[in-house]
Amino acid sequence: MSSQVKILAVETLLVDVPTIRPHRLSVATMNHQTLVLVRVETSDGLIGWGEGTTIGGLAYGEESPESIKVNIDTYIAPMLVGQDPSFPAMLMASVNGHIQGNRFAKCAIETALYDNQAKRLGLPLSELFGGRVRDSLPVAWTLASGDTAKDIAEAERVLELRRHNIFKLKIGLRSVKGDVAHVAAIKRALGDMASVRVDANQAWSVTEALEGMAMLADAGVDMVEQPITADDKAGLQRLTQANIIPIMADEALHGPRDAFVVASAQAADIFAIKINQSGGLRGAAEVAAIGKAANIALYGGTMLEGAVGTMASAQLFSTFHDLAWGTELFGPLLLTEEILREPLQYRDFALEIPRRPGLGIDLDEEKLARLRRDR
């Protein structure tokens, strides 16, 4: 099972890009995003790209951009250089057998390997995961300035542009009543023109969540994402079974094992599928399969990745037959710099998925060279 093709180099880039506005979460406020990009070069002249971007340094999870780069460069890259790139699943099995944890780093590597192999085969990456069933995905926009009037104006602007008609509000920094008042005002302003959802990013207690859920349901909000701490599966089960408003698990899903625990306990109505959080494309596909088997609805989540991680997610999500709650793949629109030669296409409230080989995107390596942190 070997060919003459070899992996010549695995390079990790940290690319710092300012955001168009402060992005306020309960765990951090982002004024820039650090894209963690992996470039796999092979002896047949192909380049595969992957991304392992996270949020807020170590505020969100146990991996930071800097740790992802160090661990790839020190431990994973030496395992891959000189190997045959034609068998990405076999290579990732070896990586997983030797490297514990490091879900974001592994996702970046796996994506780059599959992008490289899909290009070699002349196929879109989606076709390596069962084949796509759609060429575009509905995309939500997150309102996270924290200012009610600004959020309303922002929502109305993107509605007029026909870019988004689904809005998710980041909450958790105010009191429960203050959060609900903020959300309710935005829902009143938008009315039936848009779906409004909220993400508390684990900020509430179970008691606060029960109070907040009732008020949010009365305000016309469609869904609440991860209202309580990720490790409280019993609390999540209690909130879900209260049947007040649909509950989405996000940070509670660190791959297929967590998905099985949450599904077995009937502790969510919706799964947020994230390729980085799941440890890669294959892990995310397994999380989705567990959700589908348990009659849990699916939503395509984001770690606010740039174009590489966004399109990797889109390629995988396009293979899901049921994606009842749409996606949140707006990450590139939050950034002030474009890293592609041709930007991703957002129109008619959706992201279009190219049919070109691999990820179907063309990175501007000259622009990356100017933006990367070590230059």
XYZ file of C-alpha atoms in Angstrom:
375
model
C 0.000 0.000 0.000
C 2.656 2.482 -1.004
C 3.259 4.838 -3.904
C 6.170 6.969 -4.971
C 4.530 10.100 -3.541
C 5.917 11.370 -0.234
C 5.122 14.138 2.227
C 7.933 16.686 1.869
C 6.971 19.228 4.533
C 4.388 20.028 7.204
C 4.351 23.709 8.145
C 2.256 25.445 10.814
C 1.444 29.159 10.449
C -0.003 31.558 13.022
C -1.871 34.318 11.196
C -3.228 37.236 13.269
C -6.207 39.031 11.716
C -8.225 41.871 13.334
C -11.997 41.432 13.595
C -14.492 43.920 12.144
C -15.736 44.698 15.675
C -15.237 43.405 19.220
C -16.825 39.960 19.517
C -18.046 39.526 23.101
C -18.528 36.065 24.583
C -19.069 35.121 28.209
C -15.503 33.699 28.296
C -13.615 36.375 26.323
C -13.866 39.441 24.102
C -12.147 39.025 20.743
C -10.614 41.960 18.881
C -8.641 39.699 16.553
C -8.522 36.053 15.569
C -5.395 33.940 15.328
C -5.759 31.501 12.462
C -3.709 28.329 12.922
C -3.060 27.020 9.413
C -1.282 23.820 8.418
C 0.334 23.433 4.990
C 1.194 19.904 3.797
C 3.410 19.769 0.706
C 3.863 16.515 -1.222
C 6.358 15.370 -3.832
C 3.768 15.405 -6.631
C 3.481 19.195 -6.311
C 0.213 19.292 -4.357
C -0.475 21.451 -1.305
C -3.053 20.488 1.323
C -4.392 23.034 3.802
C -5.933 22.574 7.243
C -6.938 24.805 10.151
C -7.000 24.335 13.929
C -8.269 27.714 15.083
C -9.677 28.205 18.596
C -11.160 31.149 20.521
C -9.677 33.481 23.126
C -6.320 31.822 23.772
C -6.886 29.426 26.692
C -10.151 31.065 27.790
C -12.289 28.671 25.742
C -10.427 25.360 25.843
C -7.214 23.584 26.735
C -5.457 24.319 23.422
C -4.099 27.714 22.387
C -2.795 28.796 18.970
C 0.740 28.642 20.321
C 0.368 25.152 21.828
C -1.239 23.842 18.638
C 1.735 25.056 16.594
C 4.368 23.745 19.009
C 2.772 20.315 19.299
C 2.329 19.921 15.551
C 5.876 21.083 14.795
C 7.492 19.043 17.581
C 5.505 15.807 17.633
C 3.132 15.362 14.685
C 5.038 16.767 11.697
C 8.083 14.482 12.194
C 5.730 11.467 12.121
C 4.373 12.484 8.710
C 7.340 13.778 6.702
C 8.504 11.046 4.324
C 5.224 9.123 4.549
C 2.848 8.307 1.681
C 0.044 10.930 1.729
C -2.360 8.741 -0.256
C -3.801 7.120 2.883
C -4.905 9.946 5.216
C -7.023 7.692 7.453
C -4.058 5.375 8.024
C -1.786 8.319 8.807
C -4.305 9.743 11.285
C -4.689 6.332 12.946
C -0.941 6.418 13.593
C -1.109 10.002 14.897
C -3.995 9.126 17.212
C -2.125 6.065 18.443
C 0.896 8.118 19.476
C -0.569 11.518 20.434
C -3.048 12.027 23.279
C -5.672 14.786 23.155
C -4.778 17.781 20.942
C -8.122 17.718 19.106
C -7.585 21.049 17.326
C -4.069 20.167 16.197
C -5.253 16.811 14.882
C -8.146 18.448 13.043
C -5.764 20.808 11.241
C -3.481 17.942 10.211
C -6.329 15.661 9.138
C -7.972 18.385 7.057
C -4.698 19.156 5.266
C -4.148 15.457 4.514
C -7.662 15.013 3.119
C -7.435 18.239 1.106
C -4.178 16.976 -0.395
C -5.619 13.539 -1.206
C -8.870 14.913 -2.647
C -6.832 17.125 -4.976
C -4.805 14.064 -6.014
C -8.040 12.242 -6.882
C -9.567 15.307 -8.571
C -12.595 15.270 -6.236
C -14.198 17.755 -3.823
C -13.338 16.847 -0.237
C -17.035 16.106 0.411
C -16.804 13.045 -1.847
C -14.303 11.404 0.527
C -16.977 11.499 3.244
C -19.865 9.872 1.438
C -20.717 12.597 -1.067
C -22.572 15.875 -0.770
C -26.350 16.193 -0.854
C -26.398 19.997 -1.235
C -24.281 22.736 -2.819
C -25.046 25.470 -0.298
C -25.677 25.775 3.441
C -27.864 28.249 5.369
C -25.635 30.402 7.575
C -26.462 32.194 10.828
C -24.788 35.431 11.904
C -23.744 36.008 15.513
C -24.647 39.335 17.128
C -22.067 39.877 19.842
C -21.361 43.590 20.248
C -23.278 43.590 23.527
C -25.071 46.792 22.530
C -28.781 46.274 21.758
C -29.149 49.163 19.305
C -25.936 48.224 17.467
C -27.013 44.591 17.250
C -30.404 45.544 15.808
C -28.786 47.820 13.212
C -26.292 45.094 12.286
C -29.045 42.487 11.913
C -31.167 44.773 9.748
C -28.174 45.543 7.512
C -27.313 41.899 6.774
C -30.993 41.045 6.319
C -31.239 43.762 3.660
C -28.146 42.326 1.960
C -29.820 38.871 1.984
C -26.726 37.510 3.710
C -28.331 36.107 6.897
C -31.833 35.611 8.276
C -30.771 33.523 11.271
C -29.196 35.322 14.232
C -27.491 33.919 17.309
C -26.923 36.226 20.253
C -24.014 35.783 22.626
C -25.233 36.283 26.204
C -24.061 35.490 29.735
C -22.253 38.674 30.806
C -25.385 40.360 32.203
C -27.902 39.139 34.748
C -30.428 36.638 33.402
C -33.137 39.301 33.248
C -30.729 41.754 31.599
C -29.764 39.170 28.987
C -33.383 38.343 28.237
C -34.326 42.016 27.922
C -31.501 42.479 25.398
C -32.564 39.439 23.376
C -36.282 40.221 23.527
C -35.714 43.749 22.205
C -33.814 42.370 19.209
C -36.469 39.733 18.511
C -39.212 42.384 18.649
C -37.305 44.552 16.175
C -36.762 41.683 13.713
C -40.147 40.017 14.157
C -40.889 37.150 11.799
C -38.190 38.220 9.339
C -35.548 36.187 11.179
C -34.893 33.302 13.536
C -33.294 34.404 16.815
C -31.276 31.990 18.995
C -28.988 32.480 21.999
C -25.689 31.048 23.230
C -24.850 31.437 26.907
C -21.429 29.726 26.559
C -21.919 27.871 29.886
C -22.557 31.074 31.859
C -25.717 30.064 33.764
C -26.495 27.735 36.634
C -29.298 25.204 36.151
C -31.672 27.411 38.170
C -30.768 30.497 36.154
C -31.165 28.532 32.933
C -34.666 27.359 33.842
C -35.654 30.946 34.594
C -34.022 32.302 31.452
C -35.403 29.581 29.176
C -38.986 30.343 30.175
C -38.566 34.050 29.479
C -36.723 33.423 26.197
C -39.471 31.085 25.007
C -42.050 33.778 25.773
C -39.959 36.267 23.761
C -40.086 34.050 20.665
C -36.498 32.755 20.800
C -36.045 29.465 18.935
C -33.239 27.718 20.800
C -30.688 27.984 23.648
C -27.115 26.763 23.179
C -25.033 25.314 26.035
C -26.633 27.342 28.867
C -24.714 25.542 31.649
C -21.242 24.137 32.214
C -20.222 21.422 29.770
C -19.401 18.801 32.403
C -22.883 18.932 33.994
C -24.555 16.319 31.804
C -27.236 15.687 34.449
C -28.092 19.385 34.477
C -28.250 19.438 30.685
C -30.573 16.450 30.809
C -32.812 18.253 33.298
C -33.033 21.342 31.084
C -33.764 19.295 27.973
C -36.448 17.231 29.619
C -38.102 20.364 30.998
C -39.200 20.834 27.357
C -39.380 24.622 27.623
C -37.261 25.495 24.579
C -34.903 23.368 22.426
C -31.462 22.880 24.025
C -28.303 22.586 21.943
C -25.166 20.866 23.248
C -21.905 22.494 22.146
C -18.992 22.530 24.592
C -20.405 19.280 26.033
C -19.400 17.527 22.782
C -15.669 16.826 22.682
C -15.992 14.046 20.170
C -17.959 10.815 19.684
C -17.690 9.543 23.283
C -19.282 12.706 24.656
C -21.914 12.541 21.933
C -22.806 9.009 23.002
C -23.100 10.034 26.678
C -25.292 13.055 25.865
C -27.463 11.079 23.449
C -27.858 8.181 25.887
C -29.029 10.572 28.605
C -31.322 12.440 26.190
C -29.522 15.569 27.393
C -29.903 17.675 24.226
C -32.375 18.342 21.441
C -29.668 19.534 19.033
C -25.984 18.750 18.484
C -23.604 21.542 17.416
C -21.146 19.728 15.151
C -17.672 21.279 15.116
C -14.769 19.685 13.283
C -12.088 21.103 15.595
C -13.973 20.311 18.780
C -14.595 16.759 17.491
C -10.902 16.171 16.793
C -11.282 16.297 13.021
C -13.559 15.593 10.093
C -14.000 11.896 10.843
C -14.766 12.609 14.491
C -17.336 15.243 13.515
C -18.977 12.799 11.099
C -19.226 10.259 13.927
C -20.774 12.829 16.278
C -23.353 13.603 13.595
C -24.094 9.895 13.079
C -24.682 9.413 16.809
C -27.000 12.402 16.858
C -28.949 11.129 13.871
C -29.297 7.660 15.399
C -30.647 9.232 18.611
C -33.098 11.513 16.736
C -31.108 14.570 17.847
C -31.191 17.390 15.299
C -27.952 18.718 13.776
C -26.424 22.186 13.509
C -23.146 23.028 11.780
C -21.070 24.944 14.322
C -17.947 27.078 14.112
C -14.876 27.969 16.140
C -14.775 31.242 14.193
C -12.312 29.720 11.770
C -11.082 31.503 8.703
C -11.710 30.339 5.152
C -9.858 27.002 5.451
C -11.667 25.671 8.514
C -14.953 27.152 7.328
C -14.795 25.401 3.966
C -13.584 22.146 5.535
C -16.657 22.257 7.779
C -18.914 23.126 4.846
C -17.591 20.257 2.753
C -18.395 17.808 5.569
C -21.743 19.378 6.510
C -22.832 19.171 2.868
C -22.863 15.378 3.283
C -25.407 15.455 6.145
C -28.832 14.459 4.848
C -30.555 16.273 7.716
C -29.277 19.654 8.898
C -32.454 20.967 10.474
C -30.936 23.983 12.261
C -28.586 25.155 9.507
C -25.005 26.277 10.173
C -22.962 29.077 11.666
C -20.119 29.213 9.150
C -19.659 32.982 9.110
C -16.098 33.109 10.493
C -14.397 34.714 7.452
C -16.967 37.529 7.451
C -15.804 38.542 10.925
C -12.240 39.187 9.715
C -10.836 42.371 8.177
C -8.345 40.580 5.885
C -9.064 38.189 3.012
C -6.641 35.252 2.701
C -8.169 33.722 -0.457
C -7.604 34.791 -4.036
C -11.382 34.522 -4.487
C -13.500 35.043 -1.331
C -16.088 32.519 -0.214
C -19.499 33.252 -1.721
C -22.292 34.181 0.703
C -25.593 34.984 -1.001
C -29.315 34.388 -0.504
C -28.751 33.612 3.182
C -26.355 30.741 2.389
C -22.711 29.782 1.814
C -22.009 28.270 -1.595
C -19.772 25.188 -1.662
C -17.416 24.923 -4.656
C -17.094 21.731 -6.679
C -13.401 22.109 -7.398
C -11.015 19.428 -6.042
C -10.117 19.374 -2.355
C -11.471 22.228 -0.286
C -12.141 24.089 -3.527
C -10.376 27.276 -2.418
C -7.167 29.029 -3.473
C -5.119 30.631 -0.696
C -3.137 33.797 -1.348
C 0.260 32.696 -0.045
C 1.788 36.138 -0.578
C -0.893 37.657 1.676
C -0.323 34.890 4.260
C 3.401 35.611 4.197
C 2.680 39.231 5.196
C 0.143 38.327 7.892
C 1.906 35.410 9.589
C 3.181 36.199 13.051
C 6.807 35.132 12.525
C 7.304 37.518 9.575
